[in-house]
Amino acid sequence: MGKSLWTRQGRSRRADENVRGIDDIEGVYDGDKVAGGGLLHRRLFLGGALGGATAAGSILAGTTAAEAEALGVPPWMKSPGSSFVGYGQPSKHEAKTVRTFGAQPNSPGTGAARTPHHLMHGAITPNGLHFERSHNGIPDIDPDAHRLLVRGMVRRPLVFTLEALARYPMESQTAFIECGGNSGALHGEKPVQGNIQALHGLVSCAEWTGVRVKTLLAEAGVDSKATWVYAEGADAAAMSRSVPLSKMMADAMIALYQNGERVRPSNGYPMRLLLPGYEGNMQVKRLRRLRVTDGPVMARDETSKYTLLLESGKSQQFFFPIEAKSIITHPSSGLTMRGKGLYQISGLAWSGNGLISKVEVSADGGKSWPRAQLQGPILPRSLTRFRMPWAWDGSPATLMSRATDQTGYVQPTRAKLMVERGARAQYHFNGIACWAVSDKGEVSHVYA
Ligand SMILES: Nc1nc2c(c(=O)[nH]1)N[C@H]1C(S)=C(S)[C@@H](COP(=O)(O)O)O[C@H]1N2
Ligand SMILES: [Mo]
């Protein structure tokens, strides 16, 4: 199954010359070439343009009319199918599309489970595949016994049951969550050989529904001298962070639902703090306490961890929004391309500072950068899918993607990031990632 997800979309040359095999690329796409390495105009795959753009007609037809007639009746059409199930599961043939994790023997719930981006398409992460980072396991929280406390510099301290909270006006917003440690391996001197799941699997995106923090703070009555809010989770790590009051008032949410169903235990059941665009660590899961303060509390995860250690030996603290970033998911490290021909390069881009305005792709190691097609709806602080047609001629290629967000910020090269921050920064790596494609079609991780 893994193989079939990244293969040519057609079949090899047929005897029937009316249907041109997708690997017959010589000369066919010349009019659509926009850059080095065989990148084609982004409009090629849009509404019928493919047929019109080429002399060959229906390039994507993988099979002949004769074959279509010979389909026959497969066994699964000859008897009734199985019955209904209460909670649906993916096809048993998709059993490889799972999160990966390395459990530690002494603390099996400490660490991370990563999203398999190379096996997925679209922009929303299904709940069962949303990455998970937990500092001390997933607690088994009784939703009726769970309480959310709002106290500190407020006129009226409040306590909420889940039921009480659910009576407040709710809203939905789509947002990515990315761990500050995602892509951290790219700080290393040599490119680590891992697939995209291992290297960049700590980012996911969901539609979250819940109550605005602003609504609760307004009810509690915030002291005019307050500037920060301390948030604490109800797990054995009691994970806690300080959040600027301004972010809490702007778009923070107590999320109760994730893609329409209750937030999963791995992602914060029964409620989590959602801070769209901010680093994952601050988005406290299993939220049980908000304490309004006039300064950060200097919790462990904002001092010794999740700060950027610079070359000078000083640490950069309170680095909150994730800066614009992108990764090519198809093809990506570890996958093998099956022969030259027409492919669709595809990937994900995101920015904690708003909308993605542009993604450029290079197939010649960064010499030319045509624009990719962005898949709508393009939502702020959400994963944005991009696509780019590519006529691979079978020779070695280096693929890269570069995101620009609505502020004009451009995703930097790895080299630039290393000069600016140094190799010890550890968190928030957002440099341009590169995949090398060999003449055998093998895709591996390289530095430009
Ligand atoms: N209570 C609690 N909240 C937490 C954590 C945790 O271990 N416990 N991990 C944090 C970290 S480091 C990240 S990256 C995000 C991950 O969110 P997710 O597991 O829903 O993807 O949750 C954050 N919130
Ligand atoms: Mo994290």
Short mmCIF file of C-alpha atoms and ligand atoms in Angstrom, two decimals:
data_model
loop_
_atom_site.label_atom_id
_atom_site.label_comp_id
_atom_site.label_asym_id
_atom_site.label_seq_id
_atom_site.Cartn_x
_atom_site.Cartn_y
_atom_site.Cartn_z
CA MET A 1 0.00 0.00 0.00
CA GLY A 2 2.73 2.45 0.96
CA LYS A 3 4.20 2.08 -2.51
CA SER A 4 1.05 2.75 -4.46
CA LEU A 5 0.64 6.12 -2.77
CA TRP A 6 3.59 7.57 -4.55
CA THR A 7 3.76 6.12 -7.98
CA ARG A 8 3.08 7.52 -11.36
CA GLN A 9 -0.56 8.25 -11.84
CA GLY A 10 -0.73 6.35 -15.10
CA ARG A 11 0.51 3.06 -16.47
CA SER A 12 3.30 2.19 -18.85
CA ARG A 13 3.00 2.53 -22.60
CA ARG A 14 0.08 0.68 -24.14
CA ALA A 15 -0.20 -0.97 -27.53
CA ASP A 16 -3.10 1.35 -28.23
CA GLU A 17 -1.29 4.50 -29.29
CA ASN A 18 -4.42 6.61 -28.90
CA VAL A 19 -3.69 6.66 -25.20
CA ARG A 20 -0.38 8.13 -24.47
CA GLY A 21 1.39 6.68 -21.45
CA ILE A 22 2.16 9.21 -18.80
CA ASP A 23 5.85 8.36 -19.09
CA ASP A 24 5.98 9.57 -22.70
CA ILE A 25 7.03 13.02 -21.67
CA GLU A 26 9.62 14.00 -24.24
CA GLY A 27 8.55 17.28 -25.71
CA VAL A 28 4.98 16.96 -24.53
CA TYR A 29 5.09 19.52 -21.73
CA ASP A 30 7.64 21.87 -23.20
CA GLY A 31 5.07 24.64 -23.51
CA ASP A 32 4.25 24.32 -19.80
CA LYS A 33 7.82 24.31 -18.49
CA VAL A 34 8.30 27.24 -16.17
CA ALA A 35 11.60 26.46 -14.50
CA GLY A 36 14.60 24.19 -14.25
CA GLY A 37 14.36 20.54 -13.31
CA GLY A 38 11.11 20.01 -15.20
CA LEU A 39 8.68 22.04 -13.07
CA LEU A 40 5.53 22.85 -15.03
CA HIS A 41 3.06 25.69 -14.77
CA ARG A 42 0.91 25.38 -11.67
CA ARG A 43 -2.25 25.64 -13.75
CA LEU A 44 -1.50 22.37 -15.53
CA PHE A 45 -3.63 20.27 -13.18
CA LEU A 46 -6.50 22.72 -12.94
CA GLY A 47 -9.92 22.13 -14.50
CA GLY A 48 -9.26 20.50 -17.84
CA ALA A 49 -6.06 22.43 -18.53
CA LEU A 50 -4.07 19.23 -18.70
CA GLY A 51 -5.90 17.98 -21.79
CA GLY A 52 -5.79 21.31 -23.56
CA ALA A 53 -2.21 22.02 -22.73
CA THR A 54 -0.82 19.02 -24.50
CA ALA A 55 -0.90 17.61 -27.97
CA ALA A 56 -1.47 14.13 -26.60
CA GLY A 57 -4.97 14.69 -25.26
CA SER A 58 -5.97 12.74 -22.19
CA ILE A 59 -2.61 12.16 -20.54
CA LEU A 60 -4.05 11.02 -17.22
CA ALA A 61 -6.07 8.15 -18.67
CA GLY A 62 -4.21 5.17 -17.31
CA THR A 63 -6.16 2.48 -19.01
CA THR A 64 -7.69 1.72 -22.38
CA ALA A 65 -11.35 1.35 -23.28
CA ALA A 66 -10.82 -2.34 -24.02
CA GLU A 67 -9.53 -2.89 -20.50
CA ALA A 68 -12.48 -1.04 -18.99
CA GLU A 69 -14.90 -3.41 -20.67
CA ALA A 70 -13.02 -6.43 -19.34
CA LEU A 71 -13.49 -5.36 -15.68
CA GLY A 72 -15.72 -8.27 -14.69
CA VAL A 73 -17.49 -8.70 -11.36
CA PRO A 74 -15.09 -8.84 -8.36
CA PRO A 75 -15.84 -11.14 -5.37
CA TRP A 76 -16.96 -8.20 -3.15
CA MET A 77 -19.83 -7.55 -5.52
CA LYS A 78 -21.15 -11.08 -5.31
CA SER A 79 -22.35 -11.17 -1.70
CA PRO A 80 -23.72 -8.60 0.77
CA GLY A 81 -21.17 -6.49 2.65
CA SER A 82 -20.64 -6.39 6.43
CA SER A 83 -22.93 -4.67 8.94
CA PHE A 84 -22.75 -1.26 10.64
CA VAL A 85 -20.27 -0.25 13.34
CA GLY A 86 -20.68 2.32 16.11
CA TYR A 87 -17.41 4.16 15.54
CA GLY A 88 -15.93 3.94 12.06
CA GLN A 89 -12.38 2.85 11.37
CA PRO A 90 -10.18 3.17 8.27
CA SER A 91 -10.01 0.29 5.79
CA LYS A 92 -7.97 -2.64 7.08
CA HIS A 93 -5.83 -2.16 3.95
CA GLU A 94 -4.65 1.18 5.34
CA ALA A 95 -3.14 -0.32 8.49
CA LYS A 96 0.23 1.32 7.74
CA THR A 97 -1.18 4.81 8.04
CA VAL A 98 -0.42 5.27 11.73
CA ARG A 99 1.52 7.52 14.08
CA THR A 100 5.00 6.35 15.04
CA PHE A 101 6.53 6.70 18.48
CA GLY A 102 9.37 5.40 20.56
CA ALA A 103 8.12 4.46 24.00
CA GLN A 104 10.60 4.64 26.87
CA PRO A 105 10.47 1.59 29.14
CA ASN A 106 10.38 3.59 32.39
CA SER A 107 7.95 6.27 31.25
CA PRO A 108 5.98 4.94 28.30
CA GLY A 109 3.74 8.02 28.11
CA THR A 110 6.61 10.50 27.85
CA GLY A 111 7.60 11.61 24.37
CA ALA A 112 5.80 12.08 21.09
CA ALA A 113 3.76 10.25 18.45
CA ARG A 114 4.20 11.65 14.94
CA THR A 115 1.83 12.31 12.03
CA PRO A 116 2.51 10.28 8.82
CA HIS A 117 2.41 13.21 6.38
CA HIS A 118 3.82 11.10 3.53
CA LEU A 119 0.71 8.90 3.63
CA MET A 120 -1.84 11.71 3.81
CA HIS A 121 -3.35 14.40 1.60
CA GLY A 122 -5.50 17.45 2.23
CA ALA A 123 -4.91 19.93 5.04
CA ILE A 124 -6.90 18.61 8.02
CA THR A 125 -5.41 15.91 10.22
CA PRO A 126 -7.84 13.17 11.25
CA ASN A 127 -8.01 12.92 15.04
CA GLY A 128 -6.47 9.45 15.20
CA LEU A 129 -3.39 10.73 13.35
CA HIS A 130 -2.95 14.13 15.09
CA PHE A 131 0.54 14.20 16.53
CA GLU A 132 0.82 13.92 20.29
CA ARG A 133 3.42 15.30 22.65
CA SER A 134 2.92 14.34 26.27
CA HIS A 135 5.23 14.93 29.20
CA ASN A 136 3.84 12.26 31.47
CA GLY A 137 1.25 10.14 29.73
CA ILE A 138 -2.43 10.51 28.96
CA PRO A 139 -4.53 10.80 32.13
CA ASP A 140 -7.90 9.06 32.38
CA ILE A 141 -9.95 12.12 33.31
CA ASP A 142 -13.53 11.76 34.51
CA PRO A 143 -15.24 14.62 32.63
CA ASP A 144 -17.82 15.09 35.41
CA ALA A 145 -15.14 15.46 38.07
CA HIS A 146 -12.92 17.81 36.02
CA ARG A 147 -12.99 21.52 36.93
CA LEU A 148 -11.57 24.64 35.28
CA LEU A 149 -10.60 27.38 37.71
CA VAL A 150 -10.17 31.05 36.72
CA ARG A 151 -8.50 33.08 39.47
CA GLY A 152 -5.65 35.47 40.30
CA MET A 153 -5.97 39.14 39.40
CA VAL A 154 -9.70 39.01 38.77
CA ARG A 155 -12.65 40.54 40.60
CA ARG A 156 -14.59 37.30 40.70
CA PRO A 157 -12.78 33.92 40.75
CA LEU A 158 -14.81 31.33 38.84
CA VAL A 159 -14.94 27.57 38.60
CA PHE A 160 -16.48 25.71 35.67
CA THR A 161 -17.69 22.18 35.15
CA LEU A 162 -17.54 20.86 31.59
CA GLU A 163 -21.32 21.13 31.47
CA ALA A 164 -21.31 24.77 32.62
CA LEU A 165 -18.61 25.67 30.10
CA ALA A 166 -20.54 24.10 27.25
CA ARG A 167 -23.41 26.56 27.87
CA TYR A 168 -21.26 29.53 26.82
CA PRO A 169 -21.29 30.67 23.20
CA MET A 170 -19.00 28.48 21.13
CA GLU A 171 -16.97 29.18 18.02
CA SER A 172 -14.90 27.11 15.60
CA GLN A 173 -11.50 27.87 14.19
CA THR A 174 -9.08 25.80 12.18
CA ALA A 175 -5.52 25.88 13.50
CA PHE A 176 -2.30 23.97 13.18
CA ILE A 177 -0.40 22.91 16.27
CA GLU A 178 3.35 22.45 15.93
CA CYS A 179 5.72 21.34 18.65
CA GLY A 180 8.62 23.75 19.15
CA GLY A 181 10.88 20.70 18.71
CA ASN A 182 9.52 19.76 15.26
CA SER A 183 12.26 19.48 12.60
CA GLY A 184 14.83 19.91 15.40
CA ALA A 185 17.05 17.26 13.79
CA LEU A 186 17.82 19.76 11.02
CA HIS A 187 20.00 21.69 13.46
CA GLY A 188 22.42 18.76 13.18
CA GLU A 189 25.66 19.07 11.25
CA LYS A 190 24.71 16.27 8.84
CA PRO A 191 21.26 15.57 7.35
CA VAL A 192 19.63 12.84 9.44
CA GLN A 193 18.18 10.09 7.25
CA GLY A 194 14.61 9.74 8.40
CA ASN A 195 11.30 9.98 6.65
CA ILE A 196 9.10 13.05 6.84
CA GLN A 197 7.18 11.53 9.74
CA ALA A 198 10.35 11.19 11.81
CA LEU A 199 11.78 14.57 10.77
CA HIS A 200 8.69 16.79 10.53
CA GLY A 201 5.83 14.76 12.07
CA LEU A 202 5.18 17.06 15.04
CA VAL A 203 2.71 19.32 13.23
CA SER A 204 -0.98 18.69 12.61
CA CYS A 205 -4.11 20.71 11.88
CA ALA A 206 -7.70 20.47 13.07
CA GLU A 207 -10.92 22.41 13.32
CA TRP A 208 -11.31 23.24 17.00
CA THR A 209 -14.58 24.28 18.65
CA GLY A 210 -15.03 25.77 22.07
CA VAL A 211 -15.39 28.89 24.19
CA ARG A 212 -13.24 32.00 23.76
CA VAL A 213 -10.97 32.61 26.78
CA LYS A 214 -11.93 36.28 26.43
CA THR A 215 -15.55 35.40 27.31
CA LEU A 216 -14.51 33.77 30.60
CA LEU A 217 -12.02 36.51 31.50
CA ALA A 218 -14.67 39.17 30.87
CA GLU A 219 -16.99 37.40 33.25
CA ALA A 220 -14.28 37.10 35.91
CA GLY A 221 -13.33 40.78 35.51
CA VAL A 222 -9.58 41.17 34.82
CA ASP A 223 -7.57 43.68 36.92
CA SER A 224 -6.31 46.53 34.71
CA LYS A 225 -2.72 45.84 35.91
CA ALA A 226 -2.77 42.21 34.73
CA THR A 227 -0.55 41.27 31.76
CA TRP A 228 -0.13 37.48 31.76
CA VAL A 229 -2.17 34.33 32.40
CA TYR A 230 -0.69 31.17 33.84
CA ALA A 231 -2.24 27.94 32.44
CA GLU A 232 -1.93 24.51 34.06
CA GLY A 233 -2.90 21.03 32.87
CA ALA A 234 -4.44 18.14 34.80
CA ASP A 235 -1.92 15.42 34.00
CA ALA A 236 0.89 13.88 36.05
CA ALA A 237 3.27 16.45 34.49
CA ALA A 238 0.96 19.32 35.53
CA MET A 239 2.33 20.96 32.39
CA SER A 240 2.14 24.72 32.75
CA ARG A 241 3.01 27.84 30.81
CA SER A 242 2.59 31.62 31.00
CA VAL A 243 0.66 33.24 28.18
CA PRO A 244 0.49 36.97 27.42
CA LEU A 245 -2.94 38.37 28.32
CA SER A 246 -3.06 40.00 24.88
CA LYS A 247 -3.05 36.58 23.17
CA MET A 248 -5.72 35.31 25.57
CA MET A 249 -7.93 38.26 24.63
CA ALA A 250 -7.17 38.06 20.89
CA ASP A 251 -8.05 34.52 19.79
CA ALA A 252 -7.35 31.96 22.56
CA MET A 253 -9.96 29.27 22.97
CA ILE A 254 -10.85 26.55 25.46
CA ALA A 255 -11.32 23.82 22.88
CA LEU A 256 -13.89 21.14 23.69
CA TYR A 257 -14.23 19.65 20.20
CA GLN A 258 -11.64 18.54 17.65
CA ASN A 259 -12.86 18.04 14.07
CA GLY A 260 -16.40 17.86 15.38
CA GLU A 261 -15.99 15.30 18.14
CA ARG A 262 -14.81 15.76 21.73
CA VAL A 263 -11.09 16.49 21.96
CA ARG A 264 -9.22 13.18 22.08
CA PRO A 265 -7.54 12.16 25.39
CA SER A 266 -4.16 12.32 23.62
CA ASN A 267 -4.87 15.91 22.58
CA GLY A 268 -6.28 17.25 25.84
CA TYR A 269 -9.62 15.72 26.84
CA PRO A 270 -11.85 17.09 28.22
CA MET A 271 -10.58 20.60 27.31
CA ARG A 272 -7.40 22.20 26.03
CA LEU A 273 -6.06 25.68 25.62
CA LEU A 274 -5.81 26.60 21.93
CA LEU A 275 -3.47 29.46 21.04
CA PRO A 276 -3.62 29.61 17.24
CA GLY A 277 -0.15 29.99 15.70
CA TYR A 278 1.77 29.79 18.98
CA GLU A 279 4.21 27.00 19.73
CA GLY A 280 2.58 23.71 20.75
CA ASN A 281 3.98 23.61 24.25
CA MET A 282 1.91 26.63 25.38
CA GLN A 283 -1.36 25.03 24.31
CA VAL A 284 -1.94 23.34 27.62
CA LYS A 285 -3.97 20.15 27.36
CA ARG A 286 -6.39 18.92 30.03
CA LEU A 287 -6.60 22.54 31.14
CA ARG A 288 -7.60 22.93 34.79
CA ARG A 289 -6.39 26.33 35.86
CA LEU A 290 -6.01 29.87 34.50
CA ARG A 291 -4.39 32.29 36.92
CA VAL A 292 -4.28 35.94 35.88
CA THR A 293 -0.95 37.56 36.85
CA ASP A 294 1.20 40.62 36.17
CA GLY A 295 4.19 38.65 34.86
CA PRO A 296 5.30 35.23 33.60
CA VAL A 297 5.70 32.59 36.32
CA MET A 298 8.97 31.27 34.79
CA ALA A 299 7.74 27.68 34.56
CA ARG A 300 10.20 24.94 33.64
CA ASP A 301 8.98 24.83 30.06
CA GLU A 302 9.63 28.53 29.47
CA THR A 303 13.08 28.69 31.05
CA SER A 304 15.18 25.53 30.78
CA LYS A 305 13.08 24.26 27.86
CA TYR A 306 11.48 25.82 24.77
CA THR A 307 13.90 28.74 24.77
CA LEU A 308 16.45 29.20 21.97
CA LEU A 309 20.04 28.83 23.15
CA LEU A 310 22.06 31.24 20.99
CA GLU A 311 25.75 31.10 20.09
CA SER A 312 26.45 33.84 22.64
CA GLY A 313 25.30 31.50 25.40
CA LYS A 314 22.24 33.63 26.02
CA SER A 315 18.79 32.19 25.50
CA GLN A 316 16.02 33.80 23.56
CA GLN A 317 12.91 33.50 25.70
CA PHE A 318 9.21 33.95 24.85
CA PHE A 319 9.42 33.22 21.16
CA PHE A 320 5.76 32.49 20.53
CA PRO A 321 4.31 32.50 17.00
CA ILE A 322 5.68 29.82 14.70
CA GLU A 323 7.31 31.53 11.70
CA ALA A 324 6.40 30.65 8.11
CA LYS A 325 7.47 27.17 7.09
CA SER A 326 6.77 24.50 4.48
CA ILE A 327 7.61 20.89 3.71
CA ILE A 328 7.19 18.78 0.58
CA THR A 329 5.24 15.68 1.59
CA HIS A 330 5.05 14.02 -1.85
CA PRO A 331 7.60 12.91 -2.78
CA SER A 332 9.58 12.85 0.42
CA SER A 333 12.47 11.10 2.06
CA GLY A 334 12.18 7.32 2.10
CA LEU A 335 9.76 7.09 -0.83
CA THR A 336 10.81 5.75 -4.22
CA MET A 337 9.56 7.19 -7.49
CA ARG A 338 8.70 4.64 -10.13
CA GLY A 339 10.24 5.94 -13.29
CA LYS A 340 10.31 9.23 -15.14
CA GLY A 341 7.07 10.93 -16.07
CA LEU A 342 4.46 13.35 -14.85
CA TYR A 343 4.10 13.78 -11.09
CA GLN A 344 2.36 16.15 -8.76
CA ILE A 345 4.64 17.56 -6.09
CA SER A 346 2.59 18.37 -3.01
CA GLY A 347 3.23 19.68 0.46
CA LEU A 348 2.12 21.77 3.42
CA ALA A 349 2.84 25.35 4.41
CA TRP A 350 1.87 27.28 7.54
CA SER A 351 2.58 30.42 9.52
CA GLY A 352 1.74 31.39 13.07
CA ASN A 353 1.49 34.98 11.84
CA GLY A 354 -1.55 34.54 9.60
CA LEU A 355 -2.16 33.45 6.03
CA ILE A 356 0.26 31.76 3.68
CA SER A 357 0.45 34.09 0.68
CA LYS A 358 2.82 32.17 -1.56
CA VAL A 359 4.72 28.89 -1.83
CA GLU A 360 7.51 28.47 -4.36
CA VAL A 361 9.02 25.16 -5.36
CA SER A 362 12.43 24.39 -6.78
CA ALA A 363 13.47 21.17 -8.53
CA ASP A 364 16.98 22.34 -9.38
CA GLY A 365 18.38 22.85 -5.90
CA GLY A 366 17.27 26.45 -5.50
CA LYS A 367 18.21 28.02 -8.85
CA SER A 368 14.66 28.61 -10.06
CA TRP A 369 11.53 29.03 -7.92
CA PRO A 370 8.18 28.92 -9.74
CA ARG A 371 5.01 29.38 -7.71
CA ALA A 372 2.97 26.42 -6.57
CA GLN A 373 -0.83 26.27 -6.61
CA LEU A 374 -2.35 26.86 -3.16
CA GLN A 375 -5.35 24.73 -2.28
CA GLY A 376 -8.24 26.72 -0.85
CA PRO A 377 -9.76 27.59 1.49
CA ILE A 378 -6.56 29.26 2.67
CA LEU A 379 -7.06 29.82 6.38
CA PRO A 380 -4.90 31.81 8.80
CA ARG A 381 -2.67 29.80 11.17
CA SER A 382 -3.67 26.59 9.43
CA LEU A 383 -1.91 24.05 7.27
CA THR A 384 -2.20 25.05 3.61
CA ARG A 385 -1.76 22.41 0.92
CA PHE A 386 0.29 23.34 -2.15
CA ARG A 387 0.72 21.48 -5.42
CA MET A 388 3.00 21.70 -8.43
CA PRO A 389 3.12 19.63 -11.62
CA TRP A 390 6.49 18.13 -12.41
CA ALA A 391 7.76 16.29 -15.48
CA TRP A 392 10.62 14.27 -14.02
CA ASP A 393 13.08 13.26 -16.74
CA GLY A 394 14.71 10.57 -14.63
CA SER A 395 17.87 12.48 -13.79
CA PRO A 396 18.93 13.51 -10.24
CA ALA A 397 16.93 16.42 -8.83
CA THR A 398 16.83 18.44 -5.60
CA LEU A 399 13.37 19.46 -4.41
CA MET A 400 12.72 22.37 -2.05
CA SER A 401 9.78 24.53 -1.03
CA ARG A 402 9.73 28.07 0.31
CA ALA A 403 6.76 29.69 2.06
CA THR A 404 5.92 33.40 2.33
CA ASP A 405 3.22 34.62 4.71
CA GLN A 406 0.91 37.64 4.69
CA THR A 407 3.41 39.73 6.66
CA GLY A 408 5.91 39.33 3.80
CA TYR A 409 8.15 37.06 5.88
CA VAL A 410 9.96 34.52 3.69
CA GLN A 411 10.99 31.09 4.99
CA PRO A 412 14.79 31.25 5.31
CA THR A 413 17.35 28.80 4.01
CA ARG A 414 18.81 26.46 6.59
CA ALA A 415 22.19 28.15 6.12
CA LYS A 416 20.73 31.57 6.96
CA LEU A 417 18.94 30.23 10.02
CA MET A 418 22.12 28.57 11.28
CA VAL A 419 24.05 31.82 10.94
CA GLU A 420 21.35 33.83 12.70
CA ARG A 421 20.64 31.40 15.53
CA GLY A 422 23.42 28.87 15.67
CA ALA A 423 23.23 25.10 15.95
CA ARG A 424 22.20 24.96 19.58
CA ALA A 425 18.83 26.68 19.24
CA GLN A 426 17.11 23.28 19.25
CA TYR A 427 13.56 24.63 18.88
CA HIS A 428 11.52 26.36 16.17
CA PHE A 429 13.50 25.17 13.14
CA ASN A 430 11.75 26.60 10.07
CA GLY A 431 14.52 26.55 7.46
CA ILE A 432 13.98 25.25 3.92
CA ALA A 433 14.15 21.44 3.79
CA CYS A 434 15.56 19.58 0.76
CA TRP A 435 14.88 16.18 -0.73
CA ALA A 436 17.32 14.69 -3.24
CA VAL A 437 15.91 12.40 -5.93
CA SER A 438 18.45 9.97 -7.37
CA ASP A 439 18.37 8.67 -10.94
CA LYS A 440 16.87 5.49 -9.45
CA GLY A 441 14.02 7.53 -7.99
CA GLU A 442 15.11 7.16 -4.38
CA VAL A 443 14.30 10.20 -2.27
CA SER A 444 16.59 11.17 0.60
CA HIS A 445 17.17 14.04 3.01
CA VAL A 446 19.99 16.43 2.08
CA TYR A 447 21.16 19.94 2.89
CA ALA A 448 21.30 22.44 0.04
N1 LIG B 1 -1.17 19.09 29.99
C1 LIG B 1 -0.27 19.04 29.00
N2 LIG B 1 -0.34 19.93 28.00
C2 LIG B 1 0.54 19.89 26.98
C3 LIG B 1 1.59 18.94 26.98
C4 LIG B 1 1.65 18.00 28.04
O1 LIG B 1 2.50 17.12 28.12
N3 LIG B 1 0.69 18.09 29.04
N4 LIG B 1 2.52 18.96 25.95
C5 LIG B 1 2.66 20.22 25.23
C6 LIG B 1 3.48 20.15 24.04
S1 LIG B 1 5.17 20.16 24.24
C7 LIG B 1 2.93 20.22 22.78
S2 LIG B 1 3.89 20.30 21.39
C8 LIG B 1 1.47 20.21 22.58
C9 LIG B 1 1.08 19.06 21.67
O2 LIG B 1 -0.30 19.01 21.45
P1 LIG B 1 -0.93 17.66 20.90
O3 LIG B 1 -0.41 16.52 21.72
O4 LIG B 1 -2.40 17.83 20.99
O5 LIG B 1 -0.49 17.54 19.47
O6 LIG B 1 0.75 20.08 23.80
C10 LIG B 1 1.31 20.82 24.86
N5 LIG B 1 0.41 20.79 25.98
MO MO B 2 6.15 20.50 22.22
#
